[in-house]
CSV table of C-alpha atoms in Angstrom, one decimal:
chain,number,residue,atom,x,y,z
A,556,MET,CA,-0.1,0.0,0.0
A,557,HIS,CA,2.8,2.1,-0.3
A,558,GLY,CA,5.5,4.5,-1.5
A,559,TRP,CA,3.0,6.6,-3.7
A,560,ARG,CA,4.9,9.8,-4.7
A,561,THR,CA,3.6,12.9,-3.2
A,562,ASP,CA,3.5,14.5,-6.8
A,563,LEU,CA,2.2,11.9,-8.7
A,564,SER,CA,-0.6,9.1,-8.3
A,565,LEU,CA,1.7,6.4,-9.7
A,566,PRO,CA,2.6,3.6,-7.2
A,567,ARG,CA,6.3,2.2,-7.1
A,568,LEU,CA,5.1,-1.3,-7.4
A,569,HIS,CA,6.5,-2.9,-10.6
A,570,VAL,CA,3.5,-4.9,-12.1
A,571,SER,CA,2.8,-6.1,-15.5
A,572,MET,CA,0.4,-3.4,-16.5
A,573,PRO,CA,0.3,0.5,-16.0
A,574,PRO,CA,-1.8,1.2,-12.5
A,575,PRO,CA,-5.7,2.0,-13.7
A,576,MET,CA,-7.6,5.0,-12.5
A,577,PRO,CA,-8.8,4.4,-9.0
A,578,GLY,CA,-11.3,2.0,-7.8
A,579,LEU,CA,-14.5,3.4,-6.1
A,580,TYR,CA,-15.7,1.4,-2.8
A,581,ILE,CA,-18.9,2.3,-1.4
A,582,HIS,CA,-19.9,1.1,2.1
A,583,ILE,CA,-23.7,0.3,3.2
A,584,PRO,CA,-23.5,-0.5,6.8
A,585,PHE,CA,-27.0,-2.0,7.1
A,586,CYS,CA,-28.3,-5.6,7.5
A,587,LYS,CA,-31.7,-6.7,8.1
A,588,LYS,CA,-30.2,-9.2,10.8
A,589,LYS,CA,-26.7,-9.6,11.9
A,590,CYS,CA,-25.0,-13.1,11.2
A,591,PHE,CA,-23.7,-14.8,14.4
A,592,TYR,CA,-19.7,-14.6,13.1
A,593,CYS,CA,-20.0,-11.2,11.7
A,594,ASP,CA,-17.6,-8.4,13.2
A,595,PHE,CA,-18.1,-5.9,10.3
A,596,PHE,CA,-19.4,-2.6,10.9
A,597,SER,CA,-23.1,-2.9,10.3
A,598,VAL,CA,-26.4,-2.0,12.1
A,599,GLU,CA,-30.0,-3.0,11.8
A,600,TYR,CA,-31.7,-1.4,8.7
A,601,ASN,CA,-33.8,1.5,9.6
A,602,GLU,CA,-35.5,3.3,6.6
A,603,TYR,CA,-35.3,6.8,7.8
A,604,LEU,CA,-31.6,6.5,9.1
A,605,SER,CA,-30.5,4.8,5.8
A,606,SER,CA,-32.4,7.6,3.7
A,607,GLN,CA,-30.3,10.2,5.5
A,608,TYR,CA,-27.1,8.0,5.0
A,609,VAL,CA,-27.6,7.7,1.2
A,610,GLU,CA,-28.3,11.4,0.8
A,611,ALA,CA,-25.0,11.7,3.0
A,612,LEU,CA,-23.2,9.3,0.4
A,613,SER,CA,-24.6,11.2,-2.9
A,614,LYS,CA,-23.0,14.6,-1.2
A,615,HIS,CA,-19.9,13.0,-0.7
A,616,ALA,CA,-19.9,11.5,-4.2
A,617,GLY,CA,-20.1,15.3,-5.3
A,618,GLN,CA,-17.0,16.1,-3.6
A,619,HIS,CA,-15.4,13.8,-6.4
A,620,LYS,CA,-17.1,15.5,-9.2
A,621,GLY,CA,-15.5,14.5,-12.6
A,622,ARG,CA,-13.2,11.8,-11.3
A,623,ALA,CA,-12.7,8.9,-13.5
A,624,VAL,CA,-12.9,5.6,-11.8
A,625,ASP,CA,-11.7,2.1,-13.1
A,626,THR,CA,-14.1,-0.3,-11.1
A,627,ILE,CA,-16.9,0.1,-8.3
A,628,TYR,CA,-17.8,-2.1,-5.6
A,629,VAL,CA,-20.9,-1.5,-3.3
A,630,GLY,CA,-20.4,-3.9,-0.3
A,631,GLY,CA,-21.6,-3.9,3.4
A,632,GLY,CA,-23.2,-4.9,5.3
A,633,THR,CA,-26.1,-5.8,2.9
A,634,PRO,CA,-26.5,-3.2,0.3
A,635,SER,CA,-29.5,-4.8,-1.1
A,636,VAL,CA,-31.4,-4.2,2.1
A,637,LEU,CA,-31.8,-0.5,0.8
A,638,SER,CA,-35.3,0.4,-0.7
A,639,GLU,CA,-35.6,0.4,-4.5
A,640,LYS,CA,-35.9,4.3,-4.2
A,641,GLN,CA,-32.6,4.4,-2.1
A,642,ILE,CA,-30.7,2.1,-4.4
A,643,GLU,CA,-31.8,4.4,-7.3
A,644,ARG,CA,-30.8,7.4,-5.6
A,645,LEU,CA,-27.5,6.0,-4.7
A,646,LEU,CA,-26.7,4.8,-8.2
A,647,ASN,CA,-27.9,7.9,-9.8
A,648,SER,CA,-25.4,10.0,-7.6
A,649,ILE,CA,-22.6,7.8,-8.9
A,650,LYS,CA,-23.7,8.0,-12.6
A,651,THR,CA,-24.1,12.0,-12.2
A,652,ASN,CA,-20.7,12.6,-10.2
A,653,PHE,CA,-18.2,10.2,-11.5
A,654,ASN,CA,-16.6,9.8,-15.0
A,655,LEU,CA,-17.6,6.4,-15.8
A,656,ASN,CA,-16.3,6.4,-19.4
A,657,GLY,CA,-13.5,4.0,-18.8
A,658,LEU,CA,-15.4,1.7,-16.1
A,659,LYS,CA,-14.3,-1.9,-16.2
A,660,GLU,CA,-16.4,-3.6,-13.6
A,661,PHE,CA,-19.4,-2.4,-11.5
A,662,THR,CA,-20.1,-4.8,-8.4
A,663,PHE,CA,-22.9,-5.0,-5.9
A,664,GLU,CA,-23.3,-7.0,-3.0
A,665,LEU,CA,-26.7,-8.5,-2.2
A,666,ASN,CA,-28.2,-11.2,0.0
A,667,PRO,CA,-30.9,-13.5,-1.3
A,668,GLU,CA,-33.6,-12.6,1.0
A,669,SER,CA,-33.5,-9.0,-0.1
A,670,ALA,CA,-32.7,-9.3,-4.2
A,671,SER,CA,-36.1,-8.6,-5.7
A,672,LYS,CA,-36.8,-8.5,-9.1
A,673,ASP,CA,-37.4,-4.7,-8.9
A,674,LYS,CA,-34.2,-4.0,-7.3
A,675,LEU,CA,-32.4,-6.0,-9.9
A,676,LYS,CA,-33.9,-4.1,-12.6
A,677,ILE,CA,-32.6,-0.9,-11.2
A,678,LEU,CA,-29.0,-2.3,-10.9
A,679,LYS,CA,-29.2,-3.7,-14.5
A,680,ASN,CA,-30.4,-0.3,-15.6
A,681,TYR,CA,-27.5,1.7,-13.9
A,682,GLY,CA,-24.8,-0.4,-15.2
A,683,VAL,CA,-24.1,-2.8,-12.4
A,684,ASP,CA,-22.6,-5.8,-14.3
A,685,ARG,CA,-21.4,-8.1,-11.7
A,686,LEU,CA,-23.4,-9.4,-8.8
A,687,SER,CA,-21.8,-10.8,-5.4
A,688,MET,CA,-24.3,-12.9,-3.2
A,689,GLY,CA,-23.7,-14.3,0.3
A,690,LEU,CA,-24.9,-17.9,0.1
A,691,GLN,CA,-22.4,-19.4,2.6
A,692,SER,CA,-24.2,-22.9,2.7
A,693,VAL,CA,-26.5,-24.9,0.7
A,694,ASP,CA,-27.6,-26.7,3.9
A,695,ASP,CA,-30.5,-25.0,5.6
A,696,ASN,CA,-29.6,-26.3,9.0
A,697,LEU,CA,-26.3,-24.8,8.8
A,698,LEU,CA,-27.7,-21.5,7.4
A,699,LYS,CA,-29.9,-21.1,10.7
A,700,LYS,CA,-26.9,-22.3,13.0
A,701,ILE,CA,-24.9,-19.3,11.5
A,702,GLY,CA,-27.8,-16.9,11.8
A,703,ARG,CA,-28.6,-16.3,8.0
A,704,ILE,CA,-32.1,-15.5,7.4
A,705,HIS,CA,-32.5,-17.1,3.9
A,706,ASP,CA,-32.9,-20.7,2.8
A,707,PHE,CA,-31.6,-22.3,0.1
A,708,GLU,CA,-35.1,-22.1,-1.9
A,709,ILE,CA,-34.9,-18.3,-1.3
A,710,PHE,CA,-31.3,-18.0,-2.7
A,711,SER,CA,-32.6,-20.2,-5.8
A,712,LYS,CA,-35.3,-18.1,-6.7
A,713,ALA,CA,-33.3,-14.8,-6.2
A,714,TYR,CA,-30.4,-16.5,-8.1
A,715,GLU,CA,-32.6,-17.4,-11.2
A,716,CYS,CA,-34.2,-14.0,-11.0
A,717,ALA,CA,-31.1,-12.3,-11.5
A,718,ARG,CA,-30.1,-14.5,-14.4
A,719,ASN,CA,-33.4,-13.6,-16.1
A,720,GLU,CA,-32.6,-10.1,-15.7
A,721,GLY,CA,-29.4,-10.6,-17.7
A,722,PHE,CA,-26.8,-10.7,-15.1
A,723,ASP,CA,-23.8,-13.2,-16.5
A,724,ASN,CA,-21.1,-12.1,-14.1
A,725,PHE,CA,-21.7,-13.8,-10.6
A,726,ASN,CA,-20.0,-14.2,-7.6
A,727,LEU,CA,-21.1,-16.5,-4.6
A,728,ASP,CA,-19.6,-16.5,-1.2
A,729,LEU,CA,-19.3,-19.8,0.6
A,730,MET,CA,-17.9,-20.5,4.2
A,731,TYR,CA,-16.2,-23.6,5.5
A,732,GLY,CA,-15.3,-24.9,8.8
A,733,LEU,CA,-18.7,-23.8,10.3
A,734,PRO,CA,-20.2,-25.5,13.4
A,735,GLU,CA,-21.3,-29.0,12.9
A,736,GLN,CA,-20.5,-28.6,8.9
A,737,THR,CA,-19.1,-31.8,7.8
A,738,LEU,CA,-16.7,-32.5,4.7
A,739,SER,CA,-19.7,-34.1,3.0
A,740,SER,CA,-21.9,-31.2,3.4
A,741,TRP,CA,-19.2,-29.0,2.0
A,742,LYS,CA,-18.5,-30.9,-0.9
A,743,LYS,CA,-22.4,-30.6,-1.7
A,744,SER,CA,-22.2,-26.9,-1.5
A,745,LEU,CA,-19.3,-26.7,-3.6
A,746,LYS,CA,-20.9,-29.1,-6.4
A,747,THR,CA,-24.2,-27.0,-6.1
A,748,VAL,CA,-22.7,-23.9,-6.9
A,749,SER,CA,-20.5,-25.2,-9.8
A,750,ASP,CA,-23.4,-27.0,-11.2
A,751,ILE,CA,-25.5,-23.8,-11.3
A,752,GLY,CA,-23.1,-22.0,-13.3
A,753,CYS,CA,-21.8,-19.2,-11.4
A,754,GLU,CA,-18.8,-17.5,-13.0
A,755,HIS,CA,-17.0,-16.7,-9.5
A,756,ILE,CA,-16.6,-18.4,-6.1
A,757,SER,CA,-15.3,-17.0,-2.8
A,758,LEU,CA,-14.7,-19.1,-0.2
A,759,TYR,CA,-14.0,-18.0,3.5
A,760,PRO,CA,-12.8,-20.0,6.7
A,761,LEU,CA,-15.1,-19.1,9.6
A,762,SER,CA,-13.0,-17.2,12.1
A,763,ILE,CA,-14.1,-16.3,15.7
A,764,GLU,CA,-13.9,-12.5,16.3
A,765,GLU,CA,-14.7,-10.8,19.5
A,766,ASN,CA,-18.0,-9.3,20.5
A,767,THR,CA,-19.8,-11.7,18.0
A,768,PRO,CA,-22.5,-14.3,19.2
A,769,PHE,CA,-20.2,-17.1,18.3
A,770,TYR,CA,-17.2,-15.5,20.4
A,771,ASN,CA,-19.5,-15.2,23.3
A,772,ASP,CA,-20.7,-18.8,23.0
A,773,GLY,CA,-17.2,-20.3,22.9
A,774,ILE,CA,-17.4,-21.7,19.4
A,775,GLU,CA,-14.1,-23.0,18.4
A,776,ILE,CA,-12.2,-23.7,14.9
A,777,ASN,CA,-11.1,-27.3,13.9
A,778,ASP,CA,-8.0,-26.2,12.2
A,779,ASN,CA,-7.2,-29.8,10.5
A,780,LEU,CA,-11.0,-29.8,9.3
A,781,GLN,CA,-10.6,-26.2,7.7
A,782,SER,CA,-7.4,-27.2,6.1
A,783,ASP,CA,-9.2,-30.4,4.6
A,784,MET,CA,-12.1,-28.5,3.5
A,785,TYR,CA,-9.9,-25.9,1.8
A,786,GLU,CA,-7.7,-28.6,0.0
A,787,THR,CA,-11.1,-30.4,-1.2
A,788,ALA,CA,-12.2,-26.9,-2.8
A,789,VAL,CA,-8.9,-26.8,-4.4
A,790,ASP,CA,-8.9,-30.1,-5.9
A,791,PHE,CA,-12.6,-29.8,-7.1
A,792,LEU,CA,-12.7,-26.6,-8.3
A,793,PHE,CA,-9.6,-27.2,-10.5
A,794,GLY,CA,-11.7,-30.0,-12.0
A,795,GLU,CA,-14.5,-27.6,-12.7
A,796,ASN,CA,-12.4,-25.4,-14.8
A,797,PHE,CA,-12.2,-22.8,-12.2
A,798,ASN,CA,-8.9,-20.7,-12.1
A,799,HIS,CA,-7.6,-20.4,-8.6
A,800,TYR,CA,-6.2,-17.0,-9.2
A,801,GLU,CA,-6.4,-15.4,-5.5
A,802,ILE,CA,-6.0,-17.2,-1.9
A,803,SER,CA,-9.6,-17.1,-1.3
A,804,ASN,CA,-11.1,-16.9,-5.0
A,805,TRP,CA,-11.6,-18.7,-8.0
A,806,ALA,CA,-13.1,-17.8,-11.3
A,807,LYS,CA,-13.9,-18.9,-14.7
A,808,PRO,CA,-11.5,-17.7,-17.3
A,809,GLY,CA,-11.6,-14.0,-17.8
A,810,LYS,CA,-14.1,-13.6,-14.9
A,811,GLU,CA,-11.5,-12.7,-12.1
A,812,SER,CA,-12.7,-9.7,-10.0
A,813,ALA,CA,-11.1,-6.6,-11.4
A,814,HIS,CA,-11.9,-4.4,-8.4
A,815,ASN,CA,-10.6,-6.8,-5.9
A,816,SER,CA,-7.5,-7.6,-7.8
A,817,ASN,CA,-6.7,-3.9,-7.7
A,818,TYR,CA,-6.6,-3.9,-4.1
A,819,TRP,CA,-3.9,-6.9,-4.2
A,820,ARG,CA,-1.8,-4.8,-6.9
A,821,ASN,CA,-1.9,-1.9,-4.2
A,822,PHE,CA,-3.8,0.3,-6.6
A,823,GLU,CA,-5.6,3.5,-5.4
A,824,TYR,CA,-9.2,3.4,-4.4
A,825,ILE,CA,-11.9,6.0,-3.2
A,826,ALA,CA,-14.0,5.3,-0.2
A,827,LEU,CA,-17.3,6.5,0.6
A,828,GLY,CA,-19.4,5.6,3.6
A,829,ALA,CA,-19.1,5.3,7.2
A,830,GLY,CA,-16.4,2.9,8.3
A,831,ALA,CA,-15.0,2.6,4.8
A,832,SER,CA,-11.3,2.7,4.1
A,833,GLY,CA,-9.5,4.2,1.1
A,834,TYR,CA,-6.0,4.9,-0.3
A,835,GLU,CA,-5.4,8.0,-2.4
A,836,ASN,CA,-2.3,10.1,-3.1
A,837,GLY,CA,0.1,8.1,-0.9
A,838,TYR,CA,-2.3,8.0,2.1
A,839,ARG,CA,-4.5,5.3,3.7
A,840,TYR,CA,-7.4,6.5,5.4
A,841,SER,CA,-10.6,5.3,7.0
A,842,ASN,CA,-14.0,7.3,7.5
A,843,ILE,CA,-15.6,7.7,11.0
A,844,GLU,CA,-17.4,4.4,12.1
A,845,ASN,CA,-20.4,6.1,12.9
A,846,ILE,CA,-23.5,6.4,10.8
A,847,ALA,CA,-25.3,9.5,12.3
A,848,GLY,CA,-21.7,11.2,12.5
A,849,TYR,CA,-20.7,10.4,9.3
A,850,THR,CA,-24.0,11.8,7.8
A,851,ASP,CA,-23.9,14.8,10.1
A,852,PHE,CA,-20.5,15.6,9.0
A,853,ILE,CA,-21.1,15.3,5.3
A,854,LEU,CA,-24.3,17.2,5.3
A,855,LYS,CA,-22.5,20.2,7.2
A,856,GLY,CA,-19.4,20.0,4.6
A,857,MET,CA,-17.1,18.6,7.2
A,858,ASN,CA,-14.0,16.1,6.9
A,859,VAL,CA,-15.3,12.3,7.7
A,860,LYS,CA,-11.9,11.0,7.6
A,861,ASP,CA,-11.1,9.4,11.0
A,862,LYS,CA,-7.5,7.9,10.7
A,863,SER,CA,-5.0,8.8,7.9
A,864,GLU,CA,-1.5,7.4,7.5
A,865,PHE,CA,1.0,8.4,4.8
A,866,ILE,CA,2.7,5.2,3.2
A,867,ASN,CA,6.4,5.7,3.0
A,868,ASP,CA,8.5,3.4,0.7
A,869,GLU,CA,9.4,1.1,3.8
A,870,ILE,CA,5.7,0.4,4.4
A,871,TYR,CA,4.8,0.2,0.8
A,872,GLU,CA,7.6,-2.3,-0.1
A,873,SER,CA,6.4,-4.5,2.7
A,874,GLU,CA,2.6,-4.4,2.2
A,875,ALA,CA,3.1,-4.5,-1.7
A,876,ILE,CA,4.8,-7.9,-1.1
A,877,MET,CA,2.2,-9.1,1.2
A,878,LEU,CA,-0.7,-8.3,-1.1
A,879,GLY,CA,0.8,-9.2,-4.2
A,880,LEU,CA,1.6,-12.7,-3.0
A,881,ARG,CA,-2.2,-13.4,-2.7
A,882,LEU,CA,-2.5,-13.1,-6.5
A,883,LEU,CA,-1.3,-16.7,-6.9
A,884,ASP,CA,-0.8,-16.7,-10.9
A,885,GLU,CA,0.4,-13.2,-11.0
A,886,GLY,CA,2.7,-13.0,-7.8
A,887,VAL,CA,5.2,-10.2,-7.1
A,888,ASP,CA,7.7,-8.6,-9.4
A,889,ILE,CA,11.2,-9.4,-7.8
A,890,LYS,CA,12.2,-6.0,-8.3
A,891,THR,CA,9.7,-5.2,-5.3
A,892,PHE,CA,12.1,-6.6,-2.9
A,893,LYS,CA,14.3,-3.7,-2.2
A,894,SER,CA,15.2,-3.7,1.7
A,895,CYS,CA,17.7,-5.8,3.2
A,896,ALA,CA,15.1,-7.4,5.8
A,897,ASN,CA,12.8,-8.3,2.8
A,898,ILE,CA,15.6,-9.6,0.4
A,899,ASN,CA,17.0,-11.8,3.4
A,900,ALA,CA,13.3,-13.0,4.0
A,901,LEU,CA,12.9,-13.8,0.4
A,902,ASN,CA,15.9,-15.9,0.0
A,903,GLU,CA,15.2,-17.8,3.2
A,904,LEU,CA,11.7,-18.7,2.0
A,905,LEU,CA,13.1,-19.6,-1.2
A,906,ARG,CA,15.4,-22.0,0.3
A,907,GLU,CA,12.6,-23.4,2.5
A,908,LYS,CA,10.5,-23.9,-0.8
A,909,LYS,CA,7.7,-21.7,0.8
A,910,LEU,CA,8.0,-19.1,-2.3
A,911,ILE,CA,9.2,-19.9,-5.8
A,912,ASN,CA,10.6,-17.6,-8.5
A,913,GLU,CA,9.0,-18.1,-11.9
A,914,ASN,CA,10.5,-15.7,-14.6
A,915,LYS,CA,11.4,-13.1,-12.2
A,916,ARG,CA,7.9,-13.3,-10.4
A,917,ILE,CA,8.0,-14.4,-6.9
A,918,LYS,CA,4.8,-16.6,-6.3
A,919,LEU,CA,3.2,-18.6,-3.5
A,920,PRO,CA,3.4,-22.7,-4.4
A,921,LYS,CA,-0.1,-23.8,-4.0
A,922,ASN,CA,0.7,-26.2,-1.5
A,923,THR,CA,1.6,-23.4,1.1
A,924,VAL,CA,-1.7,-21.3,0.5
A,925,PHE,CA,-3.3,-22.6,3.7
A,926,ILE,CA,-0.1,-21.4,5.5
A,927,SER,CA,0.3,-18.2,3.4
A,928,ASN,CA,-0.4,-15.7,6.5
A,929,GLN,CA,2.7,-17.4,8.4
A,930,ILE,CA,4.9,-16.7,5.1
A,931,MET,CA,3.7,-13.3,4.5
A,932,SER,CA,4.1,-12.1,7.9
A,933,ARG,CA,7.9,-12.5,7.4
A,934,PHE,CA,7.6,-9.4,5.3
A,935,MET,CA,5.8,-7.2,8.1
A,936,LYS,CA,7.5,-3.9,8.5
A,937,GLY,CA,9.5,-4.2,11.8
A,938,SER,CA,9.0,-8.2,12.0
C-alpha cells in the first residue's frame, strides 16, 4: 500500500500492467439481521436513518465530481437491504458525479432475501454488471446455525431472477469450518454452486472474532478440518475449470474480480461511507465508523476521515509484497524486494521452498497457500 509519490498518483510497485484509474468502494452499513460470526461494521436497517445516509453518500460523491474511476464495488453490510428508491438515488449519484467512461467492472453485493426483481432491474439499468451474493452454504440447517435469514430455496429464486434480468457475471460466497459442518456437506455446497453455473466463487474460513455471538458462545475452530475443506475445494474447483487466481477466490476464465485484484496490486481506491477505508495520493485512510456522525459531518461539509497514514517507501514495499503474493498466478515482481530485511526473508523462503521464482515473479506455491499468513508475516515492517 505504499510508496506513492507525493506529486504523482503512480505507485512504485512494478507490475506487468500500468496502474489503472482509482477504484471506488461504497460501504452500506445496514443489514436486516446480523450473522452470528460477523464483526463487520453494520447495524440493523432503519428506513429513516438509511435514507439520510444515502443522501450523505450522494453528497460525498459530489466531492469527487468528474473523477474517473476504473471499478466500483458497493459492499456492506447488505447493500440490497436498501429500498428501490434508495438504491436508485445512490446509483444515480454515482452516475452523475463520477466519470464512468472507462469503467471496467461494477459490482453490487446482495443477500438472497432482499434481491427482489425490481431492485435487480434498477441495478441493471444503472450499469451494474457483476453481482456478489452471500450464500455461505446450501444446507438450510447450517444457515440457521450461523444466523442467516435465507434458505436455499430463497437463494435459488433470487439467483434465477438475477439470471433472467441478464446478469452474467456472478460471485457466490461460501464459508467452511462452520459449527457442525461436515466434509460431505461442504462437498455438496461446492458441487451445487458449480452446477448452477456461477462464474466466480469466494471461499472463506470461519473465524471467531470478539464481540460476536459465536465468540460469546465459545465456538471453536477445527483447524485440521478447515485445512481438509480447503484442499477439497482446491481439487474440486480445478476439475470444474475454475482458476484459483487468489488465495480465497476462484473464477472461470476472464471472470476474475477486477476491483479486488487492484486491491492486491496495491492500487488506489476512493472510499465513500461510514467505516469505509481508502487509499489516495499516498495516504491510507478510514472514514468515521458512526452512521449518524458520518451523515451529519457530510451534510455540514466537514471532513469525515477518522484516520490517515502516509505510506512511506518502507511500508509500501512490505505491504505490496504481502498483498501481491495473494495473487497466485501473478505474484510479485522481484524488483519489489529492495530492503535488506525483505531480500533476506525472500532468500530464506525460497530456500525453504515456501516461495518460488517464476521468470522473476515471486509466487506462493499452491501447496503452501493454507499457511500463507505465516509466510507473508515474514515481510511485515518491523518483523
